[in-house]
mmCIF file of C-alpha atoms in Angstrom:
data_model
loop_
_atom_site.group_PDB
_atom_site.id
_atom_site.type_symbol
_atom_site.label_atom_id
_atom_site.label_comp_id
_atom_site.label_asym_id
_atom_site.label_seq_id
_atom_site.Cartn_x
_atom_site.Cartn_y
_atom_site.Cartn_z
ATOM 1 C CA MET P 262 97.887 51.180 25.227
ATOM 2 C CA ASN P 263 94.889 52.266 27.283
ATOM 3 C CA ILE P 264 94.326 55.626 28.905
ATOM 4 C CA LYS P 265 91.430 57.277 30.687
ATOM 5 C CA ILE P 266 90.142 60.648 29.478
ATOM 6 C CA LEU P 267 88.054 62.966 31.661
ATOM 7 C CA TYR P 268 86.100 66.063 30.645
ATOM 8 C CA PHE P 269 84.913 68.787 32.990
ATOM 9 C CA ALA P 270 82.466 71.698 33.160
ATOM 10 C CA SER P 271 81.457 73.317 29.850
ATOM 11 C CA LEU P 272 83.664 70.900 27.911
ATOM 12 C CA ARG P 273 81.871 67.897 29.415
ATOM 13 C CA ASP P 274 78.535 69.494 28.499
ATOM 14 C CA ALA P 275 79.789 70.041 24.945
ATOM 15 C CA VAL P 276 81.130 66.535 24.277
ATOM 16 C CA GLY P 277 78.281 64.854 26.174
ATOM 17 C CA HIS P 278 80.175 62.669 28.607
ATOM 18 C CA ALA P 279 82.447 62.909 31.610
ATOM 19 C CA GLU P 280 84.796 60.000 31.031
ATOM 20 C CA GLU P 281 85.965 57.591 28.387
ATOM 21 C CA SER P 282 88.401 54.743 28.142
ATOM 22 C CA PHE P 283 90.596 55.215 25.108
ATOM 23 C CA VAL P 284 93.129 53.145 23.204
ATOM 24 C CA LEU P 285 95.958 55.361 22.015
ATOM 25 C CA PRO P 286 96.347 55.108 18.248
ATOM 26 C CA SER P 287 99.845 55.084 16.787
ATOM 27 C CA GLY P 288 101.123 58.579 16.154
ATOM 28 C CA VAL P 289 99.421 60.015 19.225
ATOM 29 C CA SER P 290 102.234 60.529 21.703
ATOM 30 C CA THR P 291 101.580 63.892 23.379
ATOM 31 C CA ILE P 292 98.683 65.747 25.012
ATOM 32 C CA GLY P 293 98.555 68.026 21.976
ATOM 33 C CA ASP P 294 98.390 65.023 19.592
ATOM 34 C CA LEU P 295 95.580 63.522 21.655
ATOM 35 C CA ARG P 296 93.592 66.732 21.683
ATOM 36 C CA ALA P 297 93.956 67.104 17.899
ATOM 37 C CA PHE P 298 92.944 63.462 17.370
ATOM 38 C CA LEU P 299 89.793 63.907 19.492
ATOM 39 C CA ALA P 300 88.892 67.171 17.740
ATOM 40 C CA GLU P 301 89.062 65.256 14.429
ATOM 41 C CA ARG P 302 85.990 63.310 15.513
ATOM 42 C CA GLY P 303 84.131 66.412 14.344
ATOM 43 C CA ASP P 304 80.708 67.761 15.290
ATOM 44 C CA LYS P 305 80.535 68.297 19.078
ATOM 45 C CA TRP P 306 84.244 67.425 19.375
ATOM 46 C CA ASP P 307 84.944 70.762 17.748
ATOM 47 C CA ALA P 308 84.964 72.011 21.361
ATOM 48 C CA LEU P 309 88.541 70.640 21.537
ATOM 49 C CA ALA P 310 89.665 72.212 18.260
ATOM 50 C CA GLU P 311 92.740 74.388 18.022
ATOM 51 C CA GLY P 312 91.949 77.960 19.038
ATOM 52 C CA ARG P 313 89.422 76.873 21.663
ATOM 53 C CA ASN P 314 90.439 77.769 25.192
ATOM 54 C CA VAL P 315 91.110 74.286 26.558
ATOM 55 C CA ARG P 316 93.463 73.246 29.360
ATOM 56 C CA ALA P 317 94.755 69.771 30.092
ATOM 57 C CA ALA P 318 96.020 67.757 33.016
ATOM 58 C CA ARG P 319 98.036 64.542 33.019
ATOM 59 C CA ASN P 320 97.682 62.344 36.086
ATOM 60 C CA GLN P 321 96.087 65.224 37.973
ATOM 61 C CA ARG P 322 98.711 67.863 37.258
ATOM 62 C CA MET P 323 98.411 70.697 34.744
ATOM 63 C CA ALA P 324 100.106 69.631 31.515
ATOM 64 C CA SER P 325 101.329 71.438 28.421
ATOM 65 C CA PRO P 326 100.523 70.223 24.876
ATOM 66 C CA THR P 327 104.057 68.881 24.465
ATOM 67 C CA GLU P 328 103.854 66.579 27.476
ATOM 68 C CA PRO P 329 103.967 62.872 26.502
ATOM 69 C CA VAL P 330 101.032 60.528 27.083
ATOM 70 C CA GLY P 331 101.793 57.050 28.442
ATOM 71 C CA PRO P 332 99.968 53.782 29.199
ATOM 72 C CA GLY P 333 97.549 53.997 32.117
ATOM 73 C CA ASP P 334 97.567 57.792 32.153
ATOM 74 C CA GLU P 335 94.591 59.797 33.343
ATOM 75 C CA ILE P 336 94.251 62.733 30.964
ATOM 76 C CA ALA P 337 91.725 65.503 31.609
ATOM 77 C CA PHE P 338 90.521 68.306 29.358
ATOM 78 C CA PHE P 339 88.672 71.304 30.735
ATOM 79 C CA PRO P 340 88.103 75.049 30.271
ATOM 80 C CA PRO P 341 90.277 77.561 32.166
ATOM 81 C CA VAL P 342 89.500 77.296 35.881
ATOM 82 C CA THR P 343 87.173 79.729 37.679
ATOM 83 C CA GLY P 344 87.358 78.887 41.385
ATOM 84 C CA GLY P 345 88.032 81.117 44.362
ATOM 85 C CA MET Z 285 95.562 68.979 57.469
ATOM 86 C CA SER Z 286 96.225 72.264 55.712
ATOM 87 C CA VAL Z 287 93.925 71.777 52.688
ATOM 88 C CA SER Z 288 90.217 70.876 52.701
ATOM 89 C CA VAL Z 289 87.808 70.585 49.769
ATOM 90 C CA GLN Z 290 84.310 70.244 51.155
ATOM 91 C CA GLN Z 291 80.617 70.991 50.671
ATOM 92 C CA ALA Z 292 80.131 72.167 54.244
ATOM 93 C CA ASP Z 293 80.549 75.733 55.438
ATOM 94 C CA PHE Z 294 83.435 76.621 57.763
ATOM 95 C CA ASP Z 295 83.911 78.713 60.908
ATOM 96 C CA VAL Z 296 86.225 81.603 60.039
ATOM 97 C CA GLY Z 297 86.931 82.518 63.684
ATOM 98 C CA ALA Z 298 87.806 78.966 64.614
ATOM 99 C CA GLU Z 299 90.079 78.576 61.573
ATOM 100 C CA ILE Z 300 91.942 81.805 62.362
ATOM 101 C CA ALA Z 301 92.334 80.829 66.015
ATOM 102 C CA THR Z 302 93.724 77.410 65.072
ATOM 103 C CA LEU Z 303 96.448 78.993 62.916
ATOM 104 C CA SER Z 304 98.241 80.427 65.944
ATOM 105 C CA GLN Z 305 97.166 77.965 68.637
ATOM 106 C CA GLY Z 306 100.143 76.679 70.603
ATOM 107 C CA ARG Z 307 102.551 78.723 68.449
ATOM 108 C CA PRO Z 308 103.850 81.674 70.473
ATOM 109 C CA GLU Z 309 106.251 82.506 67.622
ATOM 110 C CA VAL Z 310 103.320 83.610 65.406
ATOM 111 C CA GLY Z 311 103.057 87.386 65.271
ATOM 112 C CA ALA Z 312 100.707 87.745 62.292
ATOM 113 C CA VAL Z 313 97.756 85.901 60.832
ATOM 114 C CA ALA Z 314 96.425 87.127 57.482
ATOM 115 C CA SER Z 315 93.253 85.673 56.049
ATOM 116 C CA PHE Z 316 90.999 85.946 53.013
ATOM 117 C CA VAL Z 317 87.375 84.878 52.669
ATOM 118 C CA GLY Z 318 85.751 84.691 49.223
ATOM 119 C CA LEU Z 319 81.958 85.015 48.999
ATOM 120 C CA VAL Z 320 79.292 84.358 46.365
ATOM 121 C CA ARG Z 321 78.053 87.675 44.937
ATOM 122 C CA ASP Z 322 74.499 88.293 43.726
ATOM 123 C CA VAL Z 323 75.639 89.843 40.477
ATOM 124 C CA SER Z 324 78.087 88.723 37.778
ATOM 125 C CA GLY Z 325 78.820 90.596 34.557
ATOM 126 C CA GLY Z 326 75.652 92.646 35.072
ATOM 127 C CA ALA Z 327 73.386 89.595 35.465
ATOM 128 C CA GLU Z 328 71.590 88.642 38.647
ATOM 129 C CA VAL Z 329 72.897 85.435 40.170
ATOM 130 C CA ALA Z 330 70.401 83.371 42.165
ATOM 131 C CA ALA Z 331 72.923 80.644 42.987
ATOM 132 C CA MET Z 332 76.004 78.920 41.637
ATOM 133 C CA THR Z 333 77.252 75.369 41.549
ATOM 134 C CA LEU Z 334 80.961 74.797 41.973
ATOM 135 C CA GLU Z 335 82.328 71.732 40.242
ATOM 136 C CA HIS Z 336 85.834 70.405 40.821
ATOM 137 C CA TYR Z 337 88.192 67.602 39.814
ATOM 138 C CA PRO Z 338 88.427 65.339 42.890
ATOM 139 C CA GLY Z 339 92.016 64.299 43.470
ATOM 140 C CA MET Z 340 93.605 66.958 41.315
ATOM 141 C CA THR Z 341 91.943 69.701 43.339
ATOM 142 C CA GLU Z 342 93.520 68.614 46.619
ATOM 143 C CA ARG Z 343 96.868 67.984 44.932
ATOM 144 C CA SER Z 344 96.959 71.407 43.262
ATOM 145 C CA LEU Z 345 96.045 73.209 46.489
ATOM 146 C CA GLU Z 346 98.751 71.289 48.352
ATOM 147 C CA ASP Z 347 101.263 72.227 45.641
ATOM 148 C CA ILE Z 348 100.286 75.899 45.970
ATOM 149 C CA VAL Z 349 100.634 75.803 49.767
ATOM 150 C CA GLY Z 350 104.005 74.069 49.355
ATOM 151 C CA GLU Z 351 105.169 76.768 46.948
ATOM 152 C CA ALA Z 352 104.072 79.505 49.393
ATOM 153 C CA ARG Z 353 106.028 77.818 52.192
ATOM 154 C CA ARG Z 354 109.109 77.662 49.954
ATOM 155 C CA ARG Z 355 108.869 81.366 49.136
ATOM 156 C CA TRP Z 356 108.147 82.706 52.612
ATOM 157 C CA GLN Z 357 108.982 81.732 56.173
ATOM 158 C CA LEU Z 358 105.514 80.659 57.397
ATOM 159 C CA ASP Z 359 104.304 78.919 60.527
ATOM 160 C CA ASP Z 360 101.074 77.568 59.074
ATOM 161 C CA VAL Z 361 98.812 77.793 56.032
ATOM 162 C CA ARG Z 362 95.176 76.732 55.808
ATOM 163 C CA VAL Z 363 93.065 76.533 52.637
ATOM 164 C CA ILE Z 364 89.391 75.528 52.550
ATOM 165 C CA HIS Z 365 87.447 75.533 49.268
ATOM 166 C CA ARG Z 366 83.799 74.563 49.035
ATOM 167 C CA TYR Z 367 82.014 72.892 46.125
ATOM 168 C CA GLY Z 368 78.377 72.189 45.315
ATOM 169 C CA ARG Z 369 75.475 74.641 45.218
ATOM 170 C CA LEU Z 370 76.043 77.981 46.940
ATOM 171 C CA GLU Z 371 73.896 81.098 47.227
ATOM 172 C CA PRO Z 372 74.818 84.807 47.372
ATOM 173 C CA GLY Z 373 76.479 85.613 50.670
ATOM 174 C CA ASP Z 374 77.747 82.063 51.137
ATOM 175 C CA ARG Z 375 81.437 81.594 51.811
ATOM 176 C CA ILE Z 376 83.360 79.875 48.984
ATOM 177 C CA VAL Z 377 86.989 79.925 50.022
ATOM 178 C CA PHE Z 378 89.191 80.559 53.057
ATOM 179 C CA VAL Z 379 92.931 81.178 53.018
ATOM 180 C CA GLY Z 380 94.726 81.766 56.292
ATOM 181 C CA VAL Z 381 98.461 82.284 56.754
ATOM 182 C CA ALA Z 382 100.392 82.513 60.010
ATOM 183 C CA GLY Z 383 103.904 83.937 60.203
ATOM 184 C CA ALA Z 384 106.185 85.929 62.424
ATOM 185 C CA HIS Z 385 105.407 89.264 60.732
ATOM 186 C CA ARG Z 386 102.661 90.799 58.612
ATOM 187 C CA GLY Z 387 104.769 91.150 55.462
ATOM 188 C CA GLU Z 388 105.072 87.455 54.694
ATOM 189 C CA ALA Z 389 101.552 86.718 55.984
ATOM 190 C CA PHE Z 390 99.893 89.290 53.683
ATOM 191 C CA ALA Z 391 102.047 88.354 50.699
ATOM 192 C CA ALA Z 392 101.635 84.592 51.051
ATOM 193 C CA CYS Z 393 97.865 84.918 51.530
ATOM 194 C CA GLU Z 394 97.546 86.912 48.308
ATOM 195 C CA PHE Z 395 99.893 84.557 46.474
ATOM 196 C CA VAL Z 396 97.849 81.489 47.467
ATOM 197 C CA MET Z 397 94.620 83.145 46.264
ATOM 198 C CA ASP Z 398 96.156 84.296 42.974
ATOM 199 C CA TYR Z 399 97.537 80.835 42.220
ATOM 200 C CA LEU Z 400 94.346 79.109 43.350
ATOM 201 C CA LYS Z 401 92.345 81.268 40.915
ATOM 202 C CA THR Z 402 94.365 80.085 37.925
ATOM 203 C CA ARG Z 403 95.563 76.593 38.926
ATOM 204 C CA ALA Z 404 93.015 74.847 41.130
ATOM 205 C CA PRO Z 405 90.496 72.907 39.004
ATOM 206 C CA PHE Z 406 87.203 74.507 40.026
ATOM 207 C CA TRP Z 407 84.481 75.731 37.665
ATOM 208 C CA LYS Z 408 81.463 77.902 38.451
ATOM 209 C CA LEU Z 409 78.046 77.340 36.913
ATOM 210 C CA GLU Z 410 75.862 80.382 37.594
ATOM 211 C CA GLU Z 411 72.068 80.405 37.726
ATOM 212 C CA THR Z 412 70.764 83.654 36.236
ATOM 213 C CA PRO Z 413 67.327 84.762 34.917
ATOM 214 C CA ASP Z 414 68.552 83.726 31.412
ATOM 215 C CA GLY Z 415 69.399 80.214 32.590
ATOM 216 C CA ALA Z 416 72.518 78.481 33.829
ATOM 217 C CA HIS Z 417 75.866 79.311 32.290
ATOM 218 C CA TRP Z 418 79.515 78.522 32.948
ATOM 219 C CA VAL Z 419 81.600 81.438 34.147
ATOM 220 C CA ASP Z 420 84.432 82.438 31.802
ATOM 221 C CA ALA Z 421 87.931 82.770 33.192
ATOM 222 C CA ARG Z 422 89.163 86.345 33.482
ATOM 223 C CA ASP Z 423 92.396 87.630 31.976
ATOM 224 C CA SER Z 424 92.879 89.736 35.116
ATOM 225 C CA ASP Z 425 93.239 86.518 37.119
ATOM 226 C CA ASP Z 426 96.054 85.394 34.813
ATOM 227 C CA SER Z 427 97.869 88.696 35.201
ATOM 228 C CA ALA Z 428 97.395 88.615 38.985
ATOM 229 C CA ALA Z 429 99.064 85.191 39.091
ATOM 230 C CA ALA Z 430 101.772 86.255 36.636
ATOM 231 C CA ARG Z 431 102.960 89.017 38.993
ATOM 232 C CA TRP Z 432 104.412 86.336 41.239
ATOM 233 C CA GLU Z 433 106.451 84.733 38.451
ATOM 234 C CA THR Z 434 108.745 87.723 38.153
ATOM 235 C CA LYS Z 435 108.934 88.287 41.903
ATOM 236 C CA SER Z 436 110.075 84.787 42.814
ATOM 237 C CA GLU Z 437 113.640 85.955 43.414
ATOM 238 C CA SER Z 438 112.641 88.554 46.000
ATOM 239 C CA PRO Z 439 109.043 88.083 47.079
ATOM 240 C CA PRO Z 440 107.341 90.945 48.871
ATOM 241 C CA GLY Z 441 107.543 90.611 52.612
ATOM 242 C CA ARG Z 442 111.064 89.245 52.680
#
Protein backbone atom coordinates (compact mmCIF):
# COMPACT_ATOMS: atom_id res chain seq x y z
CA MET A 1 0.00 0.00 0.00
CA ASN A 2 1.80 3.08 -1.30
CA ILE A 3 1.33 6.65 -0.17
CA LYS A 4 3.09 9.92 -0.86
CA ILE A 5 4.41 12.00 2.04
CA LEU A 6 5.21 15.71 1.72
CA TYR A 7 7.09 17.96 4.14
CA PHE A 8 6.96 21.74 4.20
CA ALA A 9 8.83 24.75 5.58
CA SER A 10 10.92 24.20 8.74
CA LEU A 11 9.92 20.53 8.85
CA ARG A 12 11.25 19.96 5.32
CA ASP A 13 14.50 21.69 6.32
CA ALA A 14 14.73 19.45 9.39
CA VAL A 15 14.12 16.09 7.68
CA GLY A 16 16.12 17.07 4.59
CA HIS A 17 13.64 16.36 1.83
CA ALA A 18 10.34 17.59 0.47
CA GLU A 19 8.72 14.37 -0.66
CA GLU A 20 8.95 10.63 -0.30
CA SER A 21 7.12 7.62 -1.58
CA PHE A 22 6.29 5.32 1.29
CA VAL A 23 4.95 1.80 1.69
CA LEU A 24 2.63 1.64 4.68
CA PRO A 25 3.81 -0.99 7.14
CA SER A 26 1.22 -3.13 8.89
CA GLY A 27 -0.04 -1.50 12.05
CA VAL A 28 0.14 2.00 10.60
CA SER A 29 -3.47 2.92 9.91
CA THR A 30 -3.88 6.55 10.99
CA ILE A 31 -2.08 9.88 10.54
CA GLY A 32 -0.97 9.66 14.16
CA ASP A 33 0.43 6.13 13.64
CA LEU A 34 2.31 7.32 10.56
CA ARG A 35 3.79 10.29 12.35
CA ALA A 36 4.94 8.10 15.26
CA PHE A 37 6.44 5.55 12.84
CA LEU A 38 8.41 8.27 11.01
CA ALA A 39 9.61 9.81 14.29
CA GLU A 40 10.98 6.36 15.22
CA ARG A 41 13.53 6.72 12.44
CA GLY A 42 15.39 8.84 15.00
CA ASP A 43 17.99 11.57 14.54
CA LYS A 44 16.58 14.34 12.31
CA TRP A 45 13.16 12.61 12.32
CA ASP A 46 12.85 13.72 15.92
CA ALA A 47 11.26 16.83 14.35
CA LEU A 48 8.07 14.72 14.07
CA ALA A 49 8.20 13.42 17.64
CA GLU A 50 5.28 13.74 20.01
CA GLY A 51 5.24 17.16 21.65
CA ARG A 52 6.60 18.89 18.55
CA ASN A 53 4.17 21.35 17.01
CA VAL A 54 3.35 19.50 13.79
CA ARG A 55 0.19 19.67 11.69
CA ALA A 56 -0.94 17.22 9.04
CA ALA A 57 -3.06 17.16 5.93
CA ARG A 58 -4.58 14.19 4.12
CA ASN A 59 -5.27 14.65 0.43
CA GLN A 60 -4.86 18.40 0.81
CA ARG A 61 -7.23 18.91 3.73
CA MET A 62 -6.23 19.47 7.35
CA ALA A 63 -6.37 16.13 9.17
CA SER A 64 -6.42 15.08 12.80
CA PRO A 65 -4.14 12.31 14.18
CA THR A 66 -7.06 9.88 14.30
CA GLU A 67 -7.86 10.18 10.60
CA PRO A 68 -7.21 6.92 8.69
CA VAL A 69 -4.53 6.65 6.00
CA GLY A 70 -5.43 4.77 2.81
CA PRO A 71 -3.75 3.56 -0.40
CA GLY A 72 -2.74 6.35 -2.77
CA ASP A 73 -3.14 9.05 -0.13
CA GLU A 74 -1.11 12.24 -0.19
CA ILE A 75 -0.13 12.96 3.41
CA ALA A 76 1.63 16.19 4.35
CA PHE A 77 3.36 17.21 7.57
CA PHE A 78 4.19 20.82 8.33
CA PRO A 79 4.53 23.37 11.14
CA PRO A 80 1.54 25.56 12.10
CA VAL A 81 0.78 27.93 9.23
CA THR A 82 1.94 31.57 9.20
CA GLY A 83 0.37 33.19 6.14
CA GLY A 84 -1.66 36.37 5.84
CA MET B 1 -12.58 33.26 -9.88
CA SER B 2 -12.80 34.26 -6.24
CA VAL B 3 -9.44 32.85 -5.04
CA SER B 4 -5.98 33.52 -6.51
CA VAL B 5 -2.59 32.34 -5.26
CA GLN B 6 0.08 34.18 -7.22
CA GLN B 7 3.56 35.69 -7.19
CA ALA B 8 2.45 38.89 -8.89
CA ASP B 9 1.24 42.00 -7.11
CA PHE B 10 -2.41 43.06 -7.42
CA ASP B 11 -4.31 46.31 -7.98
CA VAL B 12 -6.35 47.01 -4.85
CA GLY B 13 -8.55 49.65 -6.52
CA ALA B 14 -9.37 47.41 -9.44
CA GLU B 15 -10.18 44.47 -7.15
CA ILE B 16 -12.51 46.59 -5.01
CA ALA B 17 -14.24 48.02 -8.08
CA THR B 18 -14.79 44.54 -9.53
CA LEU B 19 -16.56 43.38 -6.35
CA SER B 20 -19.55 45.63 -7.00
CA GLN B 21 -19.41 45.93 -10.79
CA GLY B 22 -22.78 45.20 -12.36
CA ARG B 23 -24.31 44.47 -8.93
CA PRO B 24 -26.60 47.35 -7.95
CA GLU B 25 -27.72 45.35 -4.90
CA VAL B 26 -24.27 45.78 -3.28
CA GLY B 27 -24.35 48.45 -0.60
CA ALA B 28 -21.05 47.69 1.15
CA VAL B 29 -17.60 46.51 0.19
CA ALA B 30 -15.16 45.78 3.03
CA SER B 31 -11.56 44.97 2.27
CA PHE B 32 -8.31 44.08 4.02
CA VAL B 33 -4.77 44.38 2.70
CA GLY B 34 -1.89 42.68 4.54
CA LEU B 35 1.62 44.10 4.08
CA VAL B 36 5.17 42.94 4.81
CA ARG B 37 6.55 44.83 7.83
CA ASP B 38 10.21 45.76 8.29
CA VAL B 39 10.32 44.45 11.83
CA SER B 40 9.28 41.14 13.42
CA GLY B 41 9.72 40.23 17.08
CA GLY B 42 12.20 43.09 17.46
CA ALA B 43 14.41 41.97 14.55
CA GLU B 44 14.86 43.89 11.33
CA VAL B 45 13.38 42.10 8.34
CA ALA B 46 15.05 42.75 4.98
CA ALA B 47 12.69 40.45 3.08
CA MET B 48 10.60 37.33 3.47
CA THR B 49 9.85 34.33 1.31
CA LEU B 50 6.36 32.90 1.45
CA GLU B 51 6.11 29.19 0.78
CA HIS B 52 2.82 27.39 0.24
CA TYR B 53 1.35 23.97 -0.52
CA PRO B 54 0.13 24.18 -4.14
CA GLY B 55 -3.27 22.56 -4.47
CA MET B 56 -4.11 22.55 -0.79
CA THR B 57 -3.68 26.31 -0.61
CA GLU B 58 -6.33 27.02 -3.24
CA ARG B 59 -8.64 24.37 -1.79
CA SER B 60 -8.39 25.73 1.76
CA LEU B 61 -9.03 29.31 0.63
CA GLU B 62 -12.05 28.16 -1.38
CA ASP B 63 -13.34 26.27 1.68
CA ILE B 64 -12.95 29.41 3.81
CA VAL B 65 -14.78 31.56 1.25
CA GLY B 66 -17.51 28.91 1.06
CA GLU B 67 -17.88 28.92 4.84
CA ALA B 68 -18.13 32.75 4.86
CA ARG B 69 -20.87 32.60 2.22
CA ARG B 70 -22.76 30.04 4.31
CA ARG B 71 -22.58 32.23 7.41
CA TRP B 72 -23.45 35.57 5.83
CA GLN B 73 -25.54 36.79 2.92
CA LEU B 74 -22.77 37.99 0.57
CA ASP B 75 -22.75 39.12 -3.04
CA ASP B 76 -19.09 38.39 -3.72
CA VAL B 77 -15.83 37.46 -2.01
CA ARG B 78 -12.33 37.84 -3.41
CA VAL B 79 -9.11 36.48 -1.87
CA ILE B 80 -5.63 37.00 -3.33
CA HIS B 81 -2.54 35.65 -1.53
CA ARG B 82 0.97 36.10 -2.87
CA TYR B 83 3.92 33.74 -2.46
CA GLY B 84 7.63 34.01 -3.22
CA ARG B 85 10.07 36.70 -2.08
CA LEU B 86 8.53 39.92 -0.77
CA GLU B 87 10.06 43.04 0.74
CA PRO B 88 8.80 45.43 3.45
CA GLY B 89 5.88 47.46 2.15
CA ASP B 90 4.89 44.80 -0.38
CA ARG B 91 1.31 43.59 -0.34
CA ILE B 92 0.86 39.97 0.79
CA VAL B 93 -2.86 39.38 0.93
CA PHE B 94 -6.15 40.93 -0.19
CA VAL B 95 -9.60 40.04 1.10
CA GLY B 96 -12.61 41.85 -0.30
CA VAL B 97 -16.25 41.20 0.58
CA ALA B 98 -19.33 42.70 -1.04
CA GLY B 99 -22.75 42.60 0.61
CA ALA B 100 -25.91 44.58 1.01
CA HIS B 101 -24.86 46.16 4.32
CA ARG B 102 -21.66 46.90 6.22
CA GLY B 103 -22.35 44.47 9.07
CA GLU B 104 -21.95 41.28 7.07
CA ALA B 105 -19.19 42.78 4.89
CA PHE B 106 -17.01 43.76 7.89
CA ALA B 107 -17.68 40.51 9.73
CA ALA B 108 -17.08 38.21 6.76
CA CYS B 109 -13.87 40.05 5.83
CA GLU B 110 -12.48 39.58 9.34
CA PHE B 111 -13.65 35.97 9.45
CA VAL B 112 -11.88 35.13 6.17
CA MET B 113 -8.63 36.68 7.43
CA ASP B 114 -8.82 34.93 10.81
CA TYR B 115 -9.43 31.54 9.20
CA LEU B 116 -6.81 32.13 6.52
CA LYS B 117 -4.22 32.85 9.23
CA THR B 118 -4.75 29.47 10.88
CA ARG B 119 -5.89 27.20 8.02
CA ALA B 120 -4.28 28.21 4.74
CA PRO B 121 -0.94 26.41 4.26
CA PHE B 122 1.49 29.32 3.95
CA TRP B 123 4.79 29.67 5.81
CA LYS B 124 7.01 32.74 6.13
CA LEU B 125 10.79 32.59 6.01
CA GLU B 126 12.21 35.92 7.20
CA GLU B 127 15.61 37.33 6.28
CA THR B 128 17.07 39.16 9.28
CA PRO B 129 20.62 40.33 10.19
CA ASP B 130 21.01 37.01 12.11
CA GLY B 131 20.12 34.96 9.04
CA ALA B 132 16.95 33.42 7.68
CA HIS B 133 14.44 31.89 10.04
CA TRP B 134 10.93 30.47 9.86
CA VAL B 135 8.26 32.54 11.55
CA ASP B 136 6.52 30.81 14.47
CA ALA B 137 2.75 30.69 14.54
CA ARG B 138 1.15 32.96 17.12
CA ASP B 139 -1.31 31.81 19.76
CA SER B 140 -3.22 35.07 19.22
CA ASP B 141 -4.03 33.90 15.69
CA ASP B 142 -5.56 30.71 17.09
CA SER B 143 -7.70 32.65 19.54
CA ALA B 144 -8.77 35.09 16.82
CA ALA B 145 -10.00 32.15 14.71
CA ALA B 146 -11.58 30.45 17.73
CA ARG B 147 -13.88 33.44 18.33
CA TRP B 148 -15.84 32.42 15.25
CA GLU B 149 -16.42 28.86 16.47
CA THR B 150 -18.69 29.99 19.28
CA LYS B 151 -20.42 32.64 17.17
CA SER B 152 -21.48 30.33 14.36
CA GLU B 153 -25.08 30.28 15.56
CA SER B 154 -25.47 34.06 15.41
CA PRO B 155 -22.58 35.65 13.55
CA PRO B 156 -22.03 39.36 13.96
CA GLY B 157 -23.68 41.36 11.24
CA ARG B 158 -26.78 39.22 11.02
